[in-house]
Amino acid sequence: MTAQTTPDTARGGPAPRELTRGERWGRRGPLLPGLLFVIALTQIPFLFTVYYSFQDSNLLRPESGGFTGLANYGAVLGDPLFRNAVLNTVLLTAGAVLLSLVLGLGLALLLDRAFLGRGVVRTLMITPFLVMPVAAALLWKTSMYHPVYGLLNWVISPFGVRVDWVNDFPLLSIVLVLAWQWTPFMMLILLAGLQSQPPEVLEAARVDGAGPLETFRSITFPHLRRFLELALLLGTIYIVQTFDAIYMITQGGPGQATTNLPYFIYLQAFRAFEVGEAAAAGVVVVAATLVIAMFALRVVSSLFEEES
Amino acid sequence: MSTRTPPRGLPLTAAATGLVLMATACAGAGGQAPGGGERVVTVATVANPQMEDIESLIGEFNDQHDDITVEFVVLPENQLRDRVTQDIATQSGQYDVVTVGTYEVPIWAENGWLLGLDEYAADPEYDIDDIIPTVRSALSYDDQMYGAPFYGESSFLMYRTDLFEEAGLEMPDQPTWEEVAGFAAELDDSDTAGICLRGVPGWGELLAPLNTVILTHGGQWYDEEWNAHLDSPEVQEAVQTYVDLVRDHGQAGAPNAGFTECLTTMAQGDAAMFYDSTVAAGNLEDPESSSVVGDIGYVAAPTAETDHAGWLWAWALSVPSTSTDPDAAWEFVSWATSKEYHRLVGEELGWERVPPGARVSTYDIPEYREAAAAFAGPTFEAIENVDVEQPGLHPQPWTGVQYVAIPEFQDLGTRVSQEISAAIAGQQSVEEALATSQEYAQETAESGGYRD
């Protein structure tokens, strides 16, 4: 909302007249129901989560309940399985985000050039992002990774190699599925960045005798930096929440190899039915995600500032 | 800076698309509502073939009860359990009939979450005494039945008679695990796995067959004082046998294969043996889903120290105490678990698809005996031979075979199965997996207040 109202002043148009109190409420009024709705929808469940994180509550024991202070937080933070889940989440997220970012950049650079059928190719490239996560996970589990009739093994079998992907490289298998799904997202953002380059600057660079590599290094990349940051942060926030792929392909296993934070919380809530501990773990994750989101918002706002 | 307005809508559109996708992905599942009655019975069922048959036959029920509309919510086993437990424990009352197993029924009945069915089932037409006694007792709490069995199952060993003949091997009626390991080694080649055994984590997946192996080797989860014994030599031996068998001669991708995956493997002719639920037989003998019809032999669950080693499980239809219309719910439950329904399935869908292991009278129907000749006898025997009070060599403080009947077992079993699945994947040794499991089991007994 601020992004649409501030440019007027920033662009040096006529200075807006001060609004009277009544006029201001007249503008805000219609928005209030929406605001209340958003608050109710997002904040009340969170407050309940915070409340439960201080309760000793197990759904399978109707007699349980009561205030336990910080005991749930202690239990969660002291749980080696929780720490393992944190580590897995970091590896999974960093791996998937970086891989899809690199692939997305490559594809965006290719699609930035004019060629016949570019529109069709671009649409095709976006499709993995439009597949439902559950369907994508199932697709990969059965038709790509399956050790007997999976496509990946079919491709590498002429070289005499046979890999049981999910079994031998569980975390990598999940990262590949996520990268496949999120590359189009990265590509879209970076393509927008590339196409917003002022053509006269590129032309000037060419006139000055800069080669494609040199142009990319000194002009395109600095221009893209903000878009890269935006893609990185938005991707991270979404990929941290990955659940479908893990549930469908590995069930968190073998062992704890692919149990990430969302799956850990799921096990706490729906296997152990330890509502208190699951809520505490959820609050910890929300706090950590908020830190990342704050960076994201800062980057987004600086992006708009620069443009205006 | 630049005077040209950049297309800054694109990244925002991209981000918005992402949000919309996330939201729509959650709204995929939905029920259907055949019939047009005013009383609605919402049934949560497990996505097993026998349960899906009910959906296709619901028209018959509607003809008899035109005031009742039945809506189905069909989910895979693990998801069904999550949803139903959540629904009942929070008393939200979404379902009028829930599909639960022998594990849940006594625990939930104790919590007051299920309605006792004895009063309803006293109707002579329903004939409650026709229900197989072991199954009925597994679905009772304090001598009252809380779940009407839809079908019951035990476990047995299925093997390819043609492959055994070719190799000149003979399967005994009561094989031991040692013999099974020998056969598996002999029959294992690049196309066909020696045996298919579950390996995917989950207490209802990997642990079901594995627990029968532990019990028949003389192992146990807990003794009568709730001391855990998962690191005992007997359990070590049993789990080592299982893990070695899967690793050396099992199906490819074992740590991610469960009942469904193994059933497919066997039905496609990719495994020589398959130790699992007796319910699998119906599918293996159905030409529509199987390429090995008529080539399968059925023998008792492999043993080591005990005489019998099968498990006992029954999927039952129960009415939660939160049901808004328990009378209508019972109308549906009594229809789906009646003798007439069994005949209906036989006549409409084929006799090999009749729900097995629930009623004694089913085994007296001549058409069923003929259609299920290969497996009906072994199934009935396996179910009858189970001792739910003491399935292993040692007395146990709970009733049940392939699980420990305490609320904490869903969590404990999931964690232990993850450790053993890691051993099957070769990430750790059986010894390490069991040492960790023993710690979990001790912890559970203490935190659950079963011992001091």
mmCIF file of C-alpha atoms in Angstrom, chain B residues 120-403:
data_model
loop_
_atom_site.group_PDB
_atom_site.id
_atom_site.type_symbol
_atom_site.label_atom_id
_atom_site.label_comp_id
_atom_site.label_asym_id
_atom_site.label_seq_id
_atom_site.Cartn_x
_atom_site.Cartn_y
_atom_site.Cartn_z
ATOM 1 C CA TYR B 120 -27.743 -51.717 19.122
ATOM 2 C CA ALA B 121 -26.167 -55.014 18.158
ATOM 3 C CA ALA B 122 -28.574 -57.001 20.358
ATOM 4 C CA ASP B 123 -30.971 -57.012 17.392
ATOM 5 C CA PRO B 124 -31.189 -60.751 16.508
ATOM 6 C CA GLU B 125 -31.102 -59.963 12.801
ATOM 7 C CA TYR B 126 -27.616 -58.511 13.242
ATOM 8 C CA ASP B 127 -26.443 -61.730 14.962
ATOM 9 C CA ILE B 128 -23.524 -60.452 17.033
ATOM 10 C CA ASP B 129 -22.521 -63.994 18.011
ATOM 11 C CA ASP B 130 -21.594 -64.687 14.408
ATOM 12 C CA ILE B 131 -18.585 -62.367 14.719
ATOM 13 C CA ILE B 132 -15.281 -64.280 14.988
ATOM 14 C CA PRO B 133 -14.523 -64.444 18.758
ATOM 15 C CA THR B 134 -10.837 -63.344 18.662
ATOM 16 C CA VAL B 135 -11.818 -60.343 16.580
ATOM 17 C CA ARG B 136 -14.754 -59.445 18.802
ATOM 18 C CA SER B 137 -12.666 -59.577 21.970
ATOM 19 C CA ALA B 138 -9.980 -57.407 20.352
ATOM 20 C CA LEU B 139 -12.666 -54.783 19.640
ATOM 21 C CA SER B 140 -14.159 -54.833 23.131
ATOM 22 C CA TYR B 141 -13.459 -52.923 26.320
ATOM 23 C CA ASP B 142 -14.925 -54.033 29.665
ATOM 24 C CA ASP B 143 -16.895 -56.786 27.896
ATOM 25 C CA GLN B 144 -18.736 -54.322 25.673
ATOM 26 C CA MET B 145 -18.172 -54.132 21.903
ATOM 27 C CA TYR B 146 -17.127 -50.645 20.739
ATOM 28 C CA GLY B 147 -16.374 -51.403 17.107
ATOM 29 C CA ALA B 148 -18.188 -53.514 14.531
ATOM 30 C CA PRO B 149 -15.560 -55.435 12.534
ATOM 31 C CA PHE B 150 -15.593 -54.576 8.870
ATOM 32 C CA TYR B 151 -12.879 -57.058 8.118
ATOM 33 C CA GLY B 152 -10.305 -58.898 10.157
ATOM 34 C CA GLU B 153 -6.854 -59.970 9.181
ATOM 35 C CA SER B 154 -3.904 -61.967 10.350
ATOM 36 C CA SER B 155 -0.579 -62.381 8.596
ATOM 37 C CA PHE B 156 0.739 -65.224 6.492
ATOM 38 C CA LEU B 157 3.449 -66.033 4.008
ATOM 39 C CA MET B 158 2.569 -65.817 0.335
ATOM 40 C CA TYR B 159 4.886 -67.494 -2.173
ATOM 41 C CA ARG B 160 5.063 -68.143 -5.907
ATOM 42 C CA THR B 161 4.347 -71.838 -6.438
ATOM 43 C CA ASP B 162 5.633 -71.714 -10.022
ATOM 44 C CA LEU B 163 9.019 -70.304 -9.014
ATOM 45 C CA PHE B 164 9.353 -72.799 -6.181
ATOM 46 C CA GLU B 165 8.572 -75.673 -8.549
ATOM 47 C CA GLU B 166 11.054 -74.415 -11.119
ATOM 48 C CA ALA B 167 13.794 -74.259 -8.518
ATOM 49 C CA GLY B 168 12.829 -77.626 -7.072
ATOM 50 C CA LEU B 169 12.022 -76.175 -3.654
ATOM 51 C CA GLU B 170 9.199 -77.195 -1.385
ATOM 52 C CA MET B 171 7.496 -74.858 1.058
ATOM 53 C CA PRO B 172 6.546 -76.514 4.355
ATOM 54 C CA ASP B 173 3.136 -75.749 5.906
ATOM 55 C CA GLN B 174 4.813 -74.204 8.967
ATOM 56 C CA PRO B 175 8.035 -72.575 7.711
ATOM 57 C CA THR B 176 10.638 -71.132 10.074
ATOM 58 C CA TRP B 177 12.389 -67.817 9.457
ATOM 59 C CA GLU B 178 15.615 -69.739 8.855
ATOM 60 C CA GLU B 179 13.998 -71.726 6.062
ATOM 61 C CA VAL B 180 12.461 -68.555 4.593
ATOM 62 C CA ALA B 181 15.880 -66.883 4.540
ATOM 63 C CA GLY B 182 17.263 -69.931 2.708
ATOM 64 C CA PHE B 183 14.488 -69.818 0.082
ATOM 65 C CA ALA B 184 14.960 -66.080 -0.374
ATOM 66 C CA ALA B 185 18.675 -66.529 -1.041
ATOM 67 C CA GLU B 186 17.957 -69.301 -3.542
ATOM 68 C CA LEU B 187 15.254 -67.438 -5.498
ATOM 69 C CA ASP B 188 16.770 -63.943 -5.484
ATOM 70 C CA ASP B 189 17.871 -62.887 -8.967
ATOM 71 C CA SER B 190 18.163 -59.629 -10.870
ATOM 72 C CA ASP B 191 14.480 -59.578 -11.940
ATOM 73 C CA THR B 192 12.795 -61.077 -8.925
ATOM 74 C CA ALA B 193 13.417 -60.197 -5.307
ATOM 75 C CA GLY B 194 13.629 -63.150 -2.930
ATOM 76 C CA ILE B 195 11.078 -61.638 -0.576
ATOM 77 C CA CYS B 196 9.179 -58.398 -0.121
ATOM 78 C CA LEU B 197 8.994 -57.011 3.417
ATOM 79 C CA ARG B 198 7.859 -53.592 4.621
ATOM 80 C CA GLY B 199 10.628 -51.083 5.367
ATOM 81 C CA VAL B 200 8.979 -47.656 5.484
ATOM 82 C CA PRO B 201 8.872 -45.978 8.935
ATOM 83 C CA GLY B 202 5.554 -45.936 10.780
ATOM 84 C CA TRP B 203 4.229 -48.062 13.602
ATOM 85 C CA GLY B 204 1.450 -49.374 11.355
ATOM 86 C CA GLU B 205 3.895 -50.063 8.531
ATOM 87 C CA LEU B 206 7.306 -51.589 9.242
ATOM 88 C CA LEU B 207 6.571 -52.480 12.861
ATOM 89 C CA ALA B 208 3.555 -54.693 12.122
ATOM 90 C CA PRO B 209 5.440 -57.559 10.449
ATOM 91 C CA LEU B 210 8.615 -56.931 12.424
ATOM 92 C CA ASN B 211 6.837 -57.266 15.761
ATOM 93 C CA THR B 212 5.612 -60.746 14.892
ATOM 94 C CA VAL B 213 9.222 -61.669 14.103
ATOM 95 C CA ILE B 214 10.341 -60.268 17.470
ATOM 96 C CA LEU B 215 7.593 -62.130 19.330
ATOM 97 C CA THR B 216 8.295 -65.480 17.686
ATOM 98 C CA HIS B 217 12.016 -65.158 18.509
ATOM 99 C CA GLY B 218 11.088 -64.812 22.173
ATOM 100 C CA GLY B 219 11.609 -61.065 22.305
ATOM 101 C CA GLN B 220 9.293 -58.519 23.909
ATOM 102 C CA TRP B 221 8.820 -54.738 24.169
ATOM 103 C CA TYR B 222 7.993 -54.672 27.871
ATOM 104 C CA ASP B 223 7.738 -57.220 30.672
ATOM 105 C CA GLU B 224 4.944 -57.205 33.222
ATOM 106 C CA GLU B 225 6.667 -54.474 35.283
ATOM 107 C CA TRP B 226 6.980 -52.265 32.163
ATOM 108 C CA ASN B 227 10.745 -52.707 31.892
ATOM 109 C CA ALA B 228 11.761 -52.262 28.243
ATOM 110 C CA HIS B 229 13.609 -55.177 26.617
ATOM 111 C CA LEU B 230 14.371 -53.899 23.135
ATOM 112 C CA ASP B 231 18.130 -54.444 23.574
ATOM 113 C CA SER B 232 17.781 -58.072 24.632
ATOM 114 C CA PRO B 233 19.605 -60.781 22.608
ATOM 115 C CA GLU B 234 16.262 -62.197 21.399
ATOM 116 C CA VAL B 235 15.157 -58.858 19.933
ATOM 117 C CA GLN B 236 18.648 -58.356 18.458
ATOM 118 C CA GLU B 237 18.464 -61.705 16.719
ATOM 119 C CA ALA B 238 14.951 -61.109 15.404
ATOM 120 C CA VAL B 239 15.642 -57.621 14.036
ATOM 121 C CA GLN B 240 18.994 -58.726 12.580
ATOM 122 C CA THR B 241 17.220 -61.583 10.768
ATOM 123 C CA TYR B 242 14.629 -59.186 9.334
ATOM 124 C CA VAL B 243 17.097 -56.476 8.356
ATOM 125 C CA ASP B 244 19.563 -58.937 6.764
ATOM 126 C CA LEU B 245 16.759 -60.581 4.828
ATOM 127 C CA VAL B 246 15.512 -57.269 3.377
ATOM 128 C CA ARG B 247 18.983 -55.920 2.691
ATOM 129 C CA ASP B 248 20.339 -59.058 1.040
ATOM 130 C CA HIS B 249 17.327 -60.493 -0.761
ATOM 131 C CA GLY B 250 14.528 -57.947 -0.413
ATOM 132 C CA GLN B 251 12.919 -55.600 -2.911
ATOM 133 C CA ALA B 252 14.714 -52.530 -4.284
ATOM 134 C CA GLY B 253 14.052 -49.293 -2.417
ATOM 135 C CA ALA B 254 13.061 -51.213 0.710
ATOM 136 C CA PRO B 255 13.275 -48.310 3.222
ATOM 137 C CA ASN B 256 10.491 -46.518 1.306
ATOM 138 C CA ALA B 257 8.258 -49.509 0.611
ATOM 139 C CA GLY B 258 5.197 -50.283 2.713
ATOM 140 C CA PHE B 259 2.208 -52.602 2.330
ATOM 141 C CA THR B 260 0.946 -50.977 -0.880
ATOM 142 C CA GLU B 261 4.357 -50.968 -2.562
ATOM 143 C CA CYS B 262 4.984 -54.613 -1.635
ATOM 144 C CA LEU B 263 1.527 -55.671 -2.804
ATOM 145 C CA THR B 264 2.223 -54.062 -6.175
ATOM 146 C CA THR B 265 5.654 -55.686 -6.366
ATOM 147 C CA MET B 266 4.181 -59.123 -5.645
ATOM 148 C CA ALA B 267 1.184 -58.640 -7.962
ATOM 149 C CA GLN B 268 3.512 -57.688 -10.825
ATOM 150 C CA GLY B 269 5.519 -60.858 -10.292
ATOM 151 C CA ASP B 270 8.631 -59.070 -9.038
ATOM 152 C CA ALA B 271 9.005 -61.007 -5.773
ATOM 153 C CA ALA B 272 9.074 -64.702 -4.920
ATOM 154 C CA MET B 273 7.695 -64.379 -1.381
ATOM 155 C CA PHE B 274 5.704 -61.807 0.563
ATOM 156 C CA TYR B 275 5.057 -61.922 4.299
ATOM 157 C CA ASP B 276 2.171 -59.614 5.151
ATOM 158 C CA SER B 277 -1.532 -59.228 5.843
ATOM 159 C CA THR B 278 -3.963 -61.977 4.836
ATOM 160 C CA VAL B 279 -5.978 -59.252 3.131
ATOM 161 C CA ALA B 280 -3.383 -59.078 0.351
ATOM 162 C CA ALA B 281 -4.606 -62.446 -0.956
ATOM 163 C CA GLY B 282 -7.860 -60.993 -2.310
ATOM 164 C CA ASN B 283 -5.867 -58.630 -4.528
ATOM 165 C CA LEU B 284 -3.327 -61.209 -5.630
ATOM 166 C CA GLU B 285 -6.186 -63.472 -6.813
ATOM 167 C CA ASP B 286 -8.000 -60.677 -8.647
ATOM 168 C CA PRO B 287 -7.133 -60.779 -12.385
ATOM 169 C CA GLU B 288 -7.792 -57.044 -12.656
ATOM 170 C CA SER B 289 -4.961 -56.104 -10.304
ATOM 171 C CA SER B 290 -2.642 -59.089 -10.462
ATOM 172 C CA SER B 291 -0.560 -60.887 -13.066
ATOM 173 C CA VAL B 292 0.122 -63.897 -10.808
ATOM 174 C CA VAL B 293 -3.421 -65.217 -10.253
ATOM 175 C CA GLY B 294 -3.360 -68.909 -9.400
ATOM 176 C CA ASP B 295 0.411 -69.003 -8.891
ATOM 177 C CA ILE B 296 0.377 -68.095 -5.227
ATOM 178 C CA GLY B 297 0.533 -70.499 -2.308
ATOM 179 C CA TYR B 298 -0.367 -69.506 1.268
ATOM 180 C CA VAL B 299 1.237 -70.915 4.418
ATOM 181 C CA ALA B 300 1.267 -69.895 8.074
ATOM 182 C CA ALA B 301 3.390 -66.988 9.312
ATOM 183 C CA PRO B 302 7.043 -68.085 9.681
ATOM 184 C CA THR B 303 8.024 -68.959 13.240
ATOM 185 C CA ALA B 304 11.152 -69.383 15.356
ATOM 186 C CA GLU B 305 10.410 -70.284 18.975
ATOM 187 C CA THR B 306 6.615 -70.082 19.164
ATOM 188 C CA ASP B 307 4.008 -72.331 17.509
ATOM 189 C CA HIS B 308 2.168 -69.531 15.749
ATOM 190 C CA ALA B 309 3.359 -66.090 14.749
ATOM 191 C CA GLY B 310 0.541 -64.262 12.965
ATOM 192 C CA TRP B 311 -0.731 -60.869 14.030
ATOM 193 C CA LEU B 312 -4.352 -59.880 14.541
ATOM 194 C CA TRP B 313 -5.818 -56.699 13.182
ATOM 195 C CA ALA B 314 -9.346 -55.667 12.386
ATOM 196 C CA TRP B 315 -10.675 -52.510 10.809
ATOM 197 C CA ALA B 316 -13.848 -51.680 12.644
ATOM 198 C CA LEU B 317 -16.600 -49.120 12.190
ATOM 199 C CA SER B 318 -17.204 -47.172 15.393
ATOM 200 C CA VAL B 319 -19.583 -44.373 16.293
ATOM 201 C CA PRO B 320 -17.866 -41.465 18.084
ATOM 202 C CA SER B 321 -19.679 -40.108 21.131
ATOM 203 C CA THR B 322 -19.801 -36.734 19.337
ATOM 204 C CA SER B 323 -21.935 -38.087 16.480
ATOM 205 C CA THR B 324 -24.977 -35.895 15.914
ATOM 206 C CA ASP B 325 -27.164 -38.775 14.730
ATOM 207 C CA PRO B 326 -25.976 -42.056 16.282
ATOM 208 C CA ASP B 327 -29.107 -43.924 15.166
ATOM 209 C CA ALA B 328 -28.504 -43.121 11.522
ATOM 210 C CA ALA B 329 -24.819 -43.927 12.017
ATOM 211 C CA TRP B 330 -25.717 -47.368 13.382
ATOM 212 C CA GLU B 331 -28.042 -47.959 10.416
ATOM 213 C CA PHE B 332 -25.020 -47.603 8.178
ATOM 214 C CA VAL B 333 -22.628 -49.552 10.424
ATOM 215 C CA SER B 334 -25.013 -52.492 10.816
ATOM 216 C CA TRP B 335 -25.609 -52.596 7.062
ATOM 217 C CA ALA B 336 -21.869 -52.507 6.207
ATOM 218 C CA THR B 337 -20.989 -55.265 8.692
ATOM 219 C CA SER B 338 -24.023 -57.517 8.111
ATOM 220 C CA LYS B 339 -24.275 -60.955 6.530
ATOM 221 C CA GLU B 340 -26.363 -59.439 3.730
ATOM 222 C CA TYR B 341 -23.582 -57.034 2.840
ATOM 223 C CA HIS B 342 -21.123 -59.914 2.477
ATOM 224 C CA ARG B 343 -23.537 -61.651 0.089
ATOM 225 C CA LEU B 344 -24.058 -58.393 -1.790
ATOM 226 C CA VAL B 345 -20.315 -57.942 -2.378
ATOM 227 C CA GLY B 346 -20.043 -61.528 -3.566
ATOM 228 C CA GLU B 347 -22.902 -61.220 -6.022
ATOM 229 C CA GLU B 348 -22.117 -57.739 -7.322
ATOM 230 C CA LEU B 349 -18.330 -57.501 -7.257
ATOM 231 C CA GLY B 350 -17.053 -61.072 -7.109
ATOM 232 C CA TRP B 351 -16.740 -63.547 -4.250
ATOM 233 C CA GLU B 352 -12.990 -63.133 -3.727
ATOM 234 C CA ARG B 353 -13.685 -59.546 -2.683
ATOM 235 C CA VAL B 354 -15.934 -60.352 0.273
ATOM 236 C CA PRO B 355 -14.475 -58.723 3.437
ATOM 237 C CA PRO B 356 -12.647 -61.587 5.175
ATOM 238 C CA GLY B 357 -12.128 -62.378 8.830
ATOM 239 C CA ALA B 358 -15.183 -60.691 10.332
ATOM 240 C CA ARG B 359 -18.019 -63.265 10.409
ATOM 241 C CA VAL B 360 -17.915 -67.034 10.860
ATOM 242 C CA SER B 361 -20.900 -67.483 8.538
ATOM 243 C CA THR B 362 -18.965 -65.993 5.611
ATOM 244 C CA TYR B 363 -16.815 -69.115 5.603
ATOM 245 C CA ASP B 364 -19.947 -71.293 5.218
ATOM 246 C CA ILE B 365 -21.052 -69.638 1.960
ATOM 247 C CA PRO B 366 -20.287 -72.232 -0.749
ATOM 248 C CA GLU B 367 -19.563 -69.635 -3.439
ATOM 249 C CA TYR B 368 -17.066 -67.899 -1.165
ATOM 250 C CA ARG B 369 -15.337 -71.143 -0.250
ATOM 251 C CA GLU B 370 -14.931 -71.942 -3.900
ATOM 252 C CA ALA B 371 -13.758 -68.501 -5.040
ATOM 253 C CA ALA B 372 -11.369 -68.071 -2.119
ATOM 254 C CA ALA B 373 -10.296 -71.734 -1.987
ATOM 255 C CA ALA B 374 -6.594 -70.827 -2.069
ATOM 256 C CA PHE B 375 -6.600 -68.463 0.901
ATOM 257 C CA ALA B 376 -9.891 -68.639 2.822
ATOM 258 C CA GLY B 377 -8.782 -71.626 4.915
ATOM 259 C CA PRO B 378 -5.310 -70.266 5.789
ATOM 260 C CA THR B 379 -6.824 -66.855 6.604
ATOM 261 C CA PHE B 380 -9.453 -68.280 8.951
ATOM 262 C CA GLU B 381 -6.904 -70.535 10.644
ATOM 263 C CA ALA B 382 -4.413 -67.708 11.044
ATOM 264 C CA ILE B 383 -7.019 -65.491 12.712
ATOM 265 C CA GLU B 384 -8.233 -68.281 14.967
ATOM 266 C CA ASN B 385 -4.708 -69.222 16.053
ATOM 267 C CA VAL B 386 -3.778 -65.793 17.352
ATOM 268 C CA ASP B 387 -3.477 -65.418 21.109
ATOM 269 C CA VAL B 388 -4.118 -61.722 21.724
ATOM 270 C CA GLU B 389 -3.406 -62.035 25.462
ATOM 271 C CA GLN B 390 0.062 -63.535 25.131
ATOM 272 C CA PRO B 391 1.271 -63.752 21.536
ATOM 273 C CA GLY B 392 4.941 -64.311 22.403
ATOM 274 C CA LEU B 393 6.812 -66.448 24.929
ATOM 275 C CA HIS B 394 6.370 -63.984 27.790
ATOM 276 C CA PRO B 395 3.290 -62.581 29.490
ATOM 277 C CA GLN B 396 2.592 -58.948 28.566
ATOM 278 C CA PRO B 397 0.572 -56.321 30.458
ATOM 279 C CA TRP B 398 -1.609 -55.404 27.466
ATOM 280 C CA THR B 399 -3.813 -57.109 24.860
ATOM 281 C CA GLY B 400 -2.683 -57.111 21.254
ATOM 282 C CA VAL B 401 -0.049 -58.502 18.917
ATOM 283 C CA GLN B 402 1.775 -56.082 16.652
ATOM 284 C CA TYR B 403 1.623 -53.084 18.981
#
